[in-house]
């Protein structure tokens, strides 16, 4: 469409505005209505902004609106309408289109609107226009708030928006091609803004108490005024003009002149004085061509250095997504009179407006009263005016509002937000990168201001800077900020100027931190550790708490009449009850369990008819095993079955899938819980600097130094200093042995203008010297040049490959790899047991798989990798409750007979379990014994064990109640299915049972020999840490054992490791809601330390070592010698006799035996310690001989202290 051919209605409306005759504009009678019509047309324009383009092509604003504004300011209604129309016409193109259009057609319309805006800006560079606007704004501001109407407030806002829109128009690079110092369109607009007095009105709005609502408008206009200015240049204006303005230009010209002279000298040396008519052809020996022959060079020898195989090749096109981010337009120096006016404006603004305006803007940002992304103006103002103040006679009181810990926190928060949005919002990555750059510059200026405060002659200012630095360096977020920015730098999204500011800011921060640490003996900082723990997702709806036995008895009493009526036919049974769904994907065995749960649910809901119908229907579906009674069951038998089902502890809380999830589906089955642990530690600067010794930091520095010729001297110095810290201070020169950096060094050393970069030249020579010295001993150093290196690789490269001990450096796999022989054996076992019906294939493989021991998960995972199975779901585990079988009358009679037979034995329950015909868990047997009334409480079934007396002399050997489960811990391997059903029994037992001295020592020794040393150390540390916590808090709670590593998790699944846990008195998960083993609350700190000592690994005792020893150094958590041991440790827990207090020598001997003895784990030794006797000097000398034991005692104490500190 030709925009010069206007729409008829639009043309008629524009013609009705008036006409310009000379310098006088004559308005038509319908001028006001025509302006309003144009506003309506703009409101209904299409997505191409057709009305806006037609008005711009007709130059309505230059020829009609501005003359009306200048000649008719007294007509308030017309003036208001014209200003309103001009605000609409001058709004930025980005607001009109939302973003820069990607397609060519829309982009053409976008650029067309932008060209009209640039023409509008040039038309506004008129003293008359800004004079009228300033006078109108001044008159409106003279009105008090009582006299000011709503129309006046709207007009003030529109005038400010109009000024903002005019200043926002970007320059046209094709039209403005003047050199630095010439007046551009933006400079002319700024000058007329100054001549009209608009700048004074802006300062008034920023400082007036009654004009707080315009704070953000004023700040936005000021940021646009100083868009092309540098605070350093403005501050230096008038202070040695020639040195400030022309110093940098002189240095650049001198560098170019040196490079040109060096190239001219090189050409003179290369070419002979006499021209040769014959260029000749040469063979470059050692440089192969495309074939096997040497390269033939057909040019003169002076061109030999420029030869490359890449000559004549086309440059490979870089994809757009991999292209470097575009740089912002280089700053342009404005005319001198404009810069003088802006410098004066900055001085006045700092002295009278800055602190107040920044306070108001910060308040609006915090209270979310501003528009989106308005914080960027705050960040710009912070960086600009603080830099101007720092370079212009630093006065900290002028910028006190933005100097403090809160300012650091606000900027760091926004910087982190911008970085996260940069990663998420891919389409607007360039915009988020610009905002991120603004925040970084503000952060850099804050650090420079604090550094300048250190140099202040006033003691109060220096003290304030020390307080700010102590807060900044204490918090972990500020110390980790630069590491994160370096590691996540992406040159395709962030421009090179961002990297320059990042390197300069990081250098400044490191230097300030180093000086802060240098003046102190020690520095304590905050440390945070994020621990991630995967927990199973909670079920969507948990069943209610199961009723107690008393409640079930009352419920059964109410159900008996209903059941009698149903059994006698007085109450009809429902017919629509079906216990089995043949179309369901649920296995038949699981549906049987669900049928039991449905029967129990009907009984608990007092729906006896439905329960009876379900029982009879289920009996017809599952007649085998008499689970729902025999086929000819009568009313008494059905009544008894329903009562047992009602009282049975069925697994209501069982999750739908009990087998372990496959690792591929683990994210779906589990959710990750993060906990942040905050602690304090002593800060070490070199340890912090080591965090920068990584490939991303070095890669970013090399990328920046590639453009060393166009970098500022400050940037090159900061980059070289960071590399010097890594190479010299950390002694990691090999970290910089990289081919990209060496290529840069080669170009630098051959640069004719290298004398201007002496610091980089010195660094290059130092690194190259270290490399060639290492290459003389390590021939692989040349290959290492091809790779970016980590500190672990640097250590191997310098100290020798394989110098790292096992477990250091790179992550080490905790799972032993599968050898080809093991894989072949796994295949054979799989095909052998695959077709066996009724047997778990994985369990059979585990039983026949040789060492090293593998877990079920490892075997399943390897089967999937070998292609023998599709996924881990092909090997489901047997689920809880699927083997639930009710007691028959014969089984009850057998149980009664066995109880009467073994009632007087020491282990009643253990003997019953050995002779019971039907396989039952201990929990079911104990529950049935209680239900039959054979025992009144569980305590009667506990096994009685003899315990030796720990008193100083002979005493009566007491008995201690221990759970029957411990009596058969040695055959726990054959009872894997019963472990999960002992929940009801183990809860009360932990209250009475304590582990014996040396319990589990033999089993722990065998496990240590089989490669479970790591899990044993972890278990020992958990026990000691829990003991310390219970002594410190004075409160005991059950503590779960959460295995965070795969090695510990595999050990917790090992049946023999679980047997060891039982011998130590630990409790397995007590219900379906618990997933981990627990340290019972009944175990005292002394018992926990004794259990930890029994599993600690020690070498064999030296032969002939004496038994009576002096007291070793006592652990801080051990009881004092005069304290009385708690019941259960030195005497019978039920004895009423007082326990004699042992002497200090006896306590020391007992403590040593707990830590060192390996052959007392069975507790069968009947030797009692002899009473204390007078000791001679010879005995004391003899006691001091075994120093190895004392070292082991001290080592255990050190491990306990490290655990407490960790």
PDB file of N, CA and C in Angstrom, residues 5-81:
ATOM      1  N   UNK A   5      -0.818   7.784  -0.309  1.00  0.00           N
ATOM      2  CA  UNK A   5      -2.222   7.857  -0.722  1.00  0.00           C
ATOM      3  C   UNK A   5      -3.063   7.594   0.509  1.00  0.00           C
ATOM      4  N   UNK A   6      -3.524   8.647   1.161  1.00  0.00           N
ATOM      5  CA  UNK A   6      -4.212   8.523   2.437  1.00  0.00           C
ATOM      6  C   UNK A   6      -5.648   8.074   2.239  1.00  0.00           C
ATOM      7  N   UNK A   7      -6.176   7.519   3.291  1.00  0.00           N
ATOM      8  CA  UNK A   7      -7.573   7.157   3.331  1.00  0.00           C
ATOM      9  C   UNK A   7      -8.428   8.412   3.222  1.00  0.00           C
ATOM     10  N   UNK A   8      -9.562   8.290   2.564  1.00  0.00           N
ATOM     11  CA  UNK A   8     -10.387   9.480   2.318  1.00  0.00           C
ATOM     12  C   UNK A   8     -10.845  10.136   3.613  1.00  0.00           C
ATOM     13  N   UNK A   9     -11.355   9.344   4.539  1.00  0.00           N
ATOM     14  CA  UNK A   9     -11.814   9.915   5.812  1.00  0.00           C
ATOM     15  C   UNK A   9     -10.653  10.527   6.580  1.00  0.00           C
ATOM     16  N   UNK A  10      -9.508   9.839   6.547  1.00  0.00           N
ATOM     17  CA  UNK A  10      -8.350  10.359   7.271  1.00  0.00           C
ATOM     18  C   UNK A  10      -7.856  11.651   6.620  1.00  0.00           C
ATOM     19  N   UNK A  11      -7.892  11.701   5.273  1.00  0.00           N
ATOM     20  CA  UNK A  11      -7.473  12.908   4.568  1.00  0.00           C
ATOM     21  C   UNK A  11      -8.415  14.072   4.872  1.00  0.00           C
ATOM     22  N   UNK A  12      -9.715  13.809   4.913  1.00  0.00           N
ATOM     23  CA  UNK A  12     -10.672  14.861   5.231  1.00  0.00           C
ATOM     24  C   UNK A  12     -10.485  15.365   6.657  1.00  0.00           C
ATOM     25  N   UNK A  13     -10.189  14.468   7.558  1.00  0.00           N
ATOM     26  CA  UNK A  13      -9.980  14.876   8.958  1.00  0.00           C
ATOM     27  C   UNK A  13      -8.741  15.743   9.080  1.00  0.00           C
ATOM     28  N   UNK A  14      -7.665  15.361   8.400  1.00  0.00           N
ATOM     29  CA  UNK A  14      -6.438  16.152   8.478  1.00  0.00           C
ATOM     30  C   UNK A  14      -6.624  17.525   7.807  1.00  0.00           C
ATOM     31  N   UNK A  15      -7.413  17.560   6.755  1.00  0.00           N
ATOM     32  CA  UNK A  15      -7.657  18.857   6.093  1.00  0.00           C
ATOM     33  C   UNK A  15      -8.460  19.789   6.967  1.00  0.00           C
ATOM     34  N   UNK A  16      -9.279  19.239   7.870  1.00  0.00           N
ATOM     35  CA  UNK A  16     -10.102  20.072   8.747  1.00  0.00           C
ATOM     36  C   UNK A  16      -9.335  20.623   9.926  1.00  0.00           C
ATOM     37  N   UNK A  17      -8.049  20.282  10.070  1.00  0.00           N
ATOM     38  CA  UNK A  17      -7.268  20.825  11.192  1.00  0.00           C
ATOM     39  C   UNK A  17      -6.957  22.307  10.968  1.00  0.00           C
ATOM     40  N   UNK A  18      -6.545  22.679   9.763  1.00  0.00           N
ATOM     41  CA  UNK A  18      -6.144  24.057   9.472  1.00  0.00           C
ATOM     42  C   UNK A  18      -5.069  24.045   8.423  1.00  0.00           C
ATOM     43  N   UNK A  19      -4.404  25.214   8.282  1.00  0.00           N
ATOM     44  CA  UNK A  19      -3.356  25.317   7.284  1.00  0.00           C
ATOM     45  C   UNK A  19      -2.305  26.299   7.786  1.00  0.00           C
ATOM     46  N   UNK A  20      -1.113  26.113   7.263  1.00  0.00           N
ATOM     47  CA  UNK A  20       0.037  26.933   7.657  1.00  0.00           C
ATOM     48  C   UNK A  20       0.338  27.926   6.545  1.00  0.00           C
ATOM     49  N   UNK A  21       0.361  29.183   6.918  1.00  0.00           N
ATOM     50  CA  UNK A  21       0.652  30.246   5.962  1.00  0.00           C
ATOM     51  C   UNK A  21       1.854  31.023   6.476  1.00  0.00           C
ATOM     52  N   UNK A  22       3.004  30.761   5.865  1.00  0.00           N
ATOM     53  CA  UNK A  22       4.232  31.373   6.366  1.00  0.00           C
ATOM     54  C   UNK A  22       4.594  30.734   7.705  1.00  0.00           C
ATOM     55  N   UNK A  23       4.710  31.612   8.733  1.00  0.00           N
ATOM     56  CA  UNK A  23       4.980  31.117  10.079  1.00  0.00           C
ATOM     57  C   UNK A  23       3.726  31.120  10.945  1.00  0.00           C
ATOM     58  N   UNK A  24       2.599  31.424  10.351  1.00  0.00           N
ATOM     59  CA  UNK A  24       1.344  31.517  11.098  1.00  0.00           C
ATOM     60  C   UNK A  24       0.453  30.346  10.683  1.00  0.00           C
ATOM     61  N   UNK A  25      -0.113  29.706  11.714  1.00  0.00           N
ATOM     62  CA  UNK A  25      -1.013  28.574  11.458  1.00  0.00           C
ATOM     63  C   UNK A  25      -2.442  29.025  11.733  1.00  0.00           C
ATOM     64  N   UNK A  26      -3.305  28.786  10.759  1.00  0.00           N
ATOM     65  CA  UNK A  26      -4.712  29.162  10.875  1.00  0.00           C
ATOM     66  C   UNK A  26      -5.516  27.875  11.093  1.00  0.00           C
ATOM     67  N   UNK A  27      -6.120  27.783  12.212  1.00  0.00           N
ATOM     68  CA  UNK A  27      -6.892  26.572  12.521  1.00  0.00           C
ATOM     69  C   UNK A  27      -8.313  26.721  11.997  1.00  0.00           C
ATOM     70  N   UNK A  28      -8.921  25.598  11.666  1.00  0.00           N
ATOM     71  CA  UNK A  28     -10.287  25.549  11.192  1.00  0.00           C
ATOM     72  C   UNK A  28     -11.244  25.495  12.395  1.00  0.00           C
ATOM     73  N   UNK A  29     -12.518  25.814  12.174  1.00  0.00           N
ATOM     74  CA  UNK A  29     -13.477  25.743  13.292  1.00  0.00           C
ATOM     75  C   UNK A  29     -13.608  24.345  13.876  1.00  0.00           C
ATOM     76  N   UNK A  30     -13.429  23.321  13.034  1.00  0.00           N
ATOM     77  CA  UNK A  30     -13.553  21.942  13.525  1.00  0.00           C
ATOM     78  C   UNK A  30     -12.202  21.343  13.919  1.00  0.00           C
ATOM     79  N   UNK A  31     -11.257  22.187  14.274  1.00  0.00           N
ATOM     80  CA  UNK A  31      -9.905  21.706  14.584  1.00  0.00           C
ATOM     81  C   UNK A  31      -9.928  20.754  15.786  1.00  0.00           C
ATOM     82  N   UNK A  32     -10.639  21.123  16.849  1.00  0.00           N
ATOM     83  CA  UNK A  32     -10.673  20.282  18.051  1.00  0.00           C
ATOM     84  C   UNK A  32     -11.327  18.939  17.759  1.00  0.00           C
ATOM     85  N   UNK A  33     -12.420  18.952  17.021  1.00  0.00           N
ATOM     86  CA  UNK A  33     -13.090  17.693  16.692  1.00  0.00           C
ATOM     87  C   UNK A  33     -12.230  16.830  15.791  1.00  0.00           C
ATOM     88  N   UNK A  34     -11.472  17.454  14.902  1.00  0.00           N
ATOM     89  CA  UNK A  34     -10.597  16.677  14.021  1.00  0.00           C
ATOM     90  C   UNK A  34      -9.485  16.000  14.821  1.00  0.00           C
ATOM     91  N   UNK A  35      -8.937  16.710  15.805  1.00  0.00           N
ATOM     92  CA  UNK A  35      -7.900  16.092  16.658  1.00  0.00           C
ATOM     93  C   UNK A  35      -8.472  14.888  17.395  1.00  0.00           C
ATOM     94  N   UNK A  36      -9.672  15.018  17.917  1.00  0.00           N
ATOM     95  CA  UNK A  36     -10.304  13.892  18.618  1.00  0.00           C
ATOM     96  C   UNK A  36     -10.589  12.732  17.668  1.00  0.00           C
ATOM     97  N   UNK A  37     -10.952  13.063  16.408  1.00  0.00           N
ATOM     98  CA  UNK A  37     -11.176  11.996  15.440  1.00  0.00           C
ATOM     99  C   UNK A  37      -9.893  11.232  15.140  1.00  0.00           C
ATOM    100  N   UNK A  38      -8.772  11.967  15.038  1.00  0.00           N
ATOM    101  CA  UNK A  38      -7.500  11.295  14.804  1.00  0.00           C
ATOM    102  C   UNK A  38      -7.138  10.369  15.969  1.00  0.00           C
ATOM    103  N   UNK A  39      -7.462  10.784  17.178  1.00  0.00           N
ATOM    104  CA  UNK A  39      -7.210   9.914  18.341  1.00  0.00           C
ATOM    105  C   UNK A  39      -8.037   8.642  18.233  1.00  0.00           C
ATOM    106  N   UNK A  40      -9.294   8.781  17.772  1.00  0.00           N
ATOM    107  CA  UNK A  40     -10.142   7.594  17.605  1.00  0.00           C
ATOM    108  C   UNK A  40      -9.616   6.691  16.493  1.00  0.00           C
ATOM    109  N   UNK A  41      -9.128   7.279  15.403  1.00  0.00           N
ATOM    110  CA  UNK A  41      -8.579   6.463  14.330  1.00  0.00           C
ATOM    111  C   UNK A  41      -7.364   5.659  14.802  1.00  0.00           C
ATOM    112  N   UNK A  42      -6.508   6.283  15.584  1.00  0.00           N
ATOM    113  CA  UNK A  42      -5.331   5.579  16.097  1.00  0.00           C
ATOM    114  C   UNK A  42      -5.727   4.447  17.040  1.00  0.00           C
ATOM    115  N   UNK A  43      -6.837   4.611  17.717  1.00  0.00           N
ATOM    116  CA  UNK A  43      -7.274   3.577  18.662  1.00  0.00           C
ATOM    117  C   UNK A  43      -7.719   2.320  17.917  1.00  0.00           C
ATOM    118  N   UNK A  44      -8.174   2.465  16.664  1.00  0.00           N
ATOM    119  CA  UNK A  44      -8.704   1.326  15.922  1.00  0.00           C
ATOM    120  C   UNK A  44      -7.827   0.948  14.738  1.00  0.00           C
ATOM    121  N   UNK A  45      -6.540   1.247  14.776  1.00  0.00           N
ATOM    122  CA  UNK A  45      -5.666   0.870  13.668  1.00  0.00           C
ATOM    123  C   UNK A  45      -5.369  -0.627  13.724  1.00  0.00           C
ATOM    124  N   UNK A  46      -4.934  -1.166  12.572  1.00  0.00           N
ATOM    125  CA  UNK A  46      -4.693  -2.607  12.495  1.00  0.00           C
ATOM    126  C   UNK A  46      -3.280  -2.932  12.962  1.00  0.00           C
ATOM    127  N   UNK A  47      -2.892  -4.227  12.783  1.00  0.00           N
ATOM    128  CA  UNK A  47      -1.580  -4.671  13.292  1.00  0.00           C
ATOM    129  C   UNK A  47      -0.428  -4.083  12.506  1.00  0.00           C
ATOM    130  N   UNK A  48      -0.657  -3.555  11.298  1.00  0.00           N
ATOM    131  CA  UNK A  48       0.418  -2.907  10.532  1.00  0.00           C
ATOM    132  C   UNK A  48       0.568  -1.434  10.898  1.00  0.00           C
ATOM    133  N   UNK A  49      -0.259  -0.933  11.789  1.00  0.00           N
ATOM    134  CA  UNK A  49      -0.232   0.484  12.215  1.00  0.00           C
ATOM    135  C   UNK A  49      -0.394   1.400  10.991  1.00  0.00           C
ATOM    136  N   UNK A  50      -1.463   1.113  10.221  1.00  0.00           N
ATOM    137  CA  UNK A  50      -1.667   1.850   8.970  1.00  0.00           C
ATOM    138  C   UNK A  50      -1.952   3.321   9.209  1.00  0.00           C
ATOM    139  N   UNK A  51      -2.777   3.643  10.193  1.00  0.00           N
ATOM    140  CA  UNK A  51      -3.112   5.058  10.460  1.00  0.00           C
ATOM    141  C   UNK A  51      -1.859   5.823  10.877  1.00  0.00           C
ATOM    142  N   UNK A  52      -1.055   5.222  11.703  1.00  0.00           N
ATOM    143  CA  UNK A  52       0.173   5.881  12.177  1.00  0.00           C
ATOM    144  C   UNK A  52       1.117   6.140  11.001  1.00  0.00           C
ATOM    145  N   UNK A  53       1.204   5.166  10.091  1.00  0.00           N
ATOM    146  CA  UNK A  53       2.100   5.339   8.955  1.00  0.00           C
ATOM    147  C   UNK A  53       1.583   6.406   7.997  1.00  0.00           C
ATOM    148  N   UNK A  54       0.286   6.471   7.796  1.00  0.00           N
ATOM    149  CA  UNK A  54      -0.262   7.500   6.898  1.00  0.00           C
ATOM    150  C   UNK A  54      -0.067   8.889   7.489  1.00  0.00           C
ATOM    151  N   UNK A  55      -0.264   9.026   8.793  1.00  0.00           N
ATOM    152  CA  UNK A  55      -0.042  10.336   9.417  1.00  0.00           C
ATOM    153  C   UNK A  55       1.427  10.719   9.388  1.00  0.00           C
ATOM    154  N   UNK A  56       2.301   9.719   9.552  1.00  0.00           N
ATOM    155  CA  UNK A  56       3.725  10.043   9.480  1.00  0.00           C
ATOM    156  C   UNK A  56       4.151  10.420   8.086  1.00  0.00           C
ATOM    157  N   UNK A  57       3.606   9.721   7.077  1.00  0.00           N
ATOM    158  CA  UNK A  57       3.953  10.070   5.698  1.00  0.00           C
ATOM    159  C   UNK A  57       3.438  11.444   5.328  1.00  0.00           C
ATOM    160  N   UNK A  58       2.299  11.850   5.860  1.00  0.00           N
ATOM    161  CA  UNK A  58       1.744  13.186   5.573  1.00  0.00           C
ATOM    162  C   UNK A  58       2.356  14.271   6.429  1.00  0.00           C
ATOM    163  N   UNK A  59       3.232  13.915   7.373  1.00  0.00           N
ATOM    164  CA  UNK A  59       3.911  14.868   8.258  1.00  0.00           C
ATOM    165  C   UNK A  59       2.913  15.759   8.995  1.00  0.00           C
ATOM    166  N   UNK A  60       1.891  15.121   9.535  1.00  0.00           N
ATOM    167  CA  UNK A  60       0.863  15.860  10.270  1.00  0.00           C
ATOM    168  C   UNK A  60       1.446  16.494  11.533  1.00  0.00           C
ATOM    169  N   UNK A  61       2.335  15.789  12.217  1.00  0.00           N
ATOM    170  CA  UNK A  61       2.881  16.342  13.457  1.00  0.00           C
ATOM    171  C   UNK A  61       3.755  17.561  13.165  1.00  0.00           C
ATOM    172  N   UNK A  62       4.594  17.509  12.109  1.00  0.00           N
ATOM    173  CA  UNK A  62       5.481  18.642  11.837  1.00  0.00           C
ATOM    174  C   UNK A  62       4.716  19.836  11.289  1.00  0.00           C
ATOM    175  N   UNK A  63       3.704  19.598  10.429  1.00  0.00           N
ATOM    176  CA  UNK A  63       3.042  20.696   9.713  1.00  0.00           C
ATOM    177  C   UNK A  63       1.799  21.212  10.408  1.00  0.00           C
ATOM    178  N   UNK A  64       1.192  20.417  11.298  1.00  0.00           N
ATOM    179  CA  UNK A  64      -0.068  20.849  11.897  1.00  0.00           C
ATOM    180  C   UNK A  64      -0.024  20.864  13.433  1.00  0.00           C
ATOM    181  N   UNK A  65       0.368  19.750  14.028  1.00  0.00           N
ATOM    182  CA  UNK A  65       0.226  19.635  15.482  1.00  0.00           C
ATOM    183  C   UNK A  65       1.186  20.544  16.230  1.00  0.00           C
ATOM    184  N   UNK A  66       2.452  20.558  15.820  1.00  0.00           N
ATOM    185  CA  UNK A  66       3.403  21.424  16.521  1.00  0.00           C
ATOM    186  C   UNK A  66       3.062  22.920  16.343  1.00  0.00           C
ATOM    187  N   UNK A  67       2.688  23.401  15.140  1.00  0.00           N
ATOM    188  CA  UNK A  67       2.257  24.810  15.051  1.00  0.00           C
ATOM    189  C   UNK A  67       1.031  25.116  15.916  1.00  0.00           C
ATOM    190  N   UNK A  68       0.074  24.193  15.974  1.00  0.00           N
ATOM    191  CA  UNK A  68      -1.082  24.419  16.852  1.00  0.00           C
ATOM    192  C   UNK A  68      -0.623  24.512  18.302  1.00  0.00           C
ATOM    193  N   UNK A  69       0.304  23.637  18.708  1.00  0.00           N
ATOM    194  CA  UNK A  69       0.794  23.643  20.084  1.00  0.00           C
ATOM    195  C   UNK A  69       1.486  24.961  20.418  1.00  0.00           C
ATOM    196  N   UNK A  70       2.251  25.503  19.464  1.00  0.00           N
ATOM    197  CA  UNK A  70       3.030  26.711  19.741  1.00  0.00           C
ATOM    198  C   UNK A  70       2.142  27.961  19.717  1.00  0.00           C
ATOM    199  N   UNK A  71       1.178  28.056  18.805  1.00  0.00           N
ATOM    200  CA  UNK A  71       0.424  29.291  18.625  1.00  0.00           C
ATOM    201  C   UNK A  71      -0.850  29.354  19.450  1.00  0.00           C
ATOM    202  N   UNK A  72      -1.358  28.223  19.934  1.00  0.00           N
ATOM    203  CA  UNK A  72      -2.617  28.251  20.692  1.00  0.00           C
ATOM    204  C   UNK A  72      -2.453  27.554  22.058  1.00  0.00           C
ATOM    205  N   UNK A  73      -1.454  27.975  22.839  1.00  0.00           N
ATOM    206  CA  UNK A  73      -1.327  27.334  24.164  1.00  0.00           C
ATOM    207  C   UNK A  73      -2.394  27.774  25.151  1.00  0.00           C
ATOM    208  N   UNK A  74      -3.054  28.935  24.868  1.00  0.00           N
ATOM    209  CA  UNK A  74      -4.061  29.427  25.805  1.00  0.00           C
ATOM    210  C   UNK A  74      -5.366  28.639  25.721  1.00  0.00           C
ATOM    211  N   UNK A  75      -5.596  27.943  24.608  1.00  0.00           N
ATOM    212  CA  UNK A  75      -6.796  27.115  24.478  1.00  0.00           C
ATOM    213  C   UNK A  75      -6.545  25.790  25.213  1.00  0.00           C
ATOM    214  N   UNK A  76      -7.020  25.719  26.423  1.00  0.00           N
ATOM    215  CA  UNK A  76      -6.666  24.588  27.284  1.00  0.00           C
ATOM    216  C   UNK A  76      -7.177  23.266  26.719  1.00  0.00           C
ATOM    217  N   UNK A  77      -8.405  23.244  26.225  1.00  0.00           N
ATOM    218  CA  UNK A  77      -8.984  21.998  25.724  1.00  0.00           C
ATOM    219  C   UNK A  77      -8.247  21.531  24.483  1.00  0.00           C
ATOM    220  N   UNK A  78      -7.984  22.452  23.548  1.00  0.00           N
ATOM    221  CA  UNK A  78      -7.261  22.090  22.334  1.00  0.00           C
ATOM    222  C   UNK A  78      -5.823  21.670  22.654  1.00  0.00           C
ATOM    223  N   UNK A  79      -5.185  22.406  23.574  1.00  0.00           N
ATOM    224  CA  UNK A  79      -3.811  22.065  23.955  1.00  0.00           C
ATOM    225  C   UNK A  79      -3.743  20.658  24.558  1.00  0.00           C
ATOM    226  N   UNK A  80      -4.712  20.361  25.391  1.00  0.00           N
ATOM    227  CA  UNK A  80      -4.736  19.036  26.014  1.00  0.00           C
ATOM    228  C   UNK A  80      -4.940  17.939  24.967  1.00  0.00           C
ATOM    229  N   UNK A  81      -5.836  18.191  24.009  1.00  0.00           N
ATOM    230  CA  UNK A  81      -6.099  17.185  22.977  1.00  0.00           C
ATOM    231  C   UNK A  81      -4.884  16.990  22.077  1.00  0.00           C
TER     232      UNK A  81
END
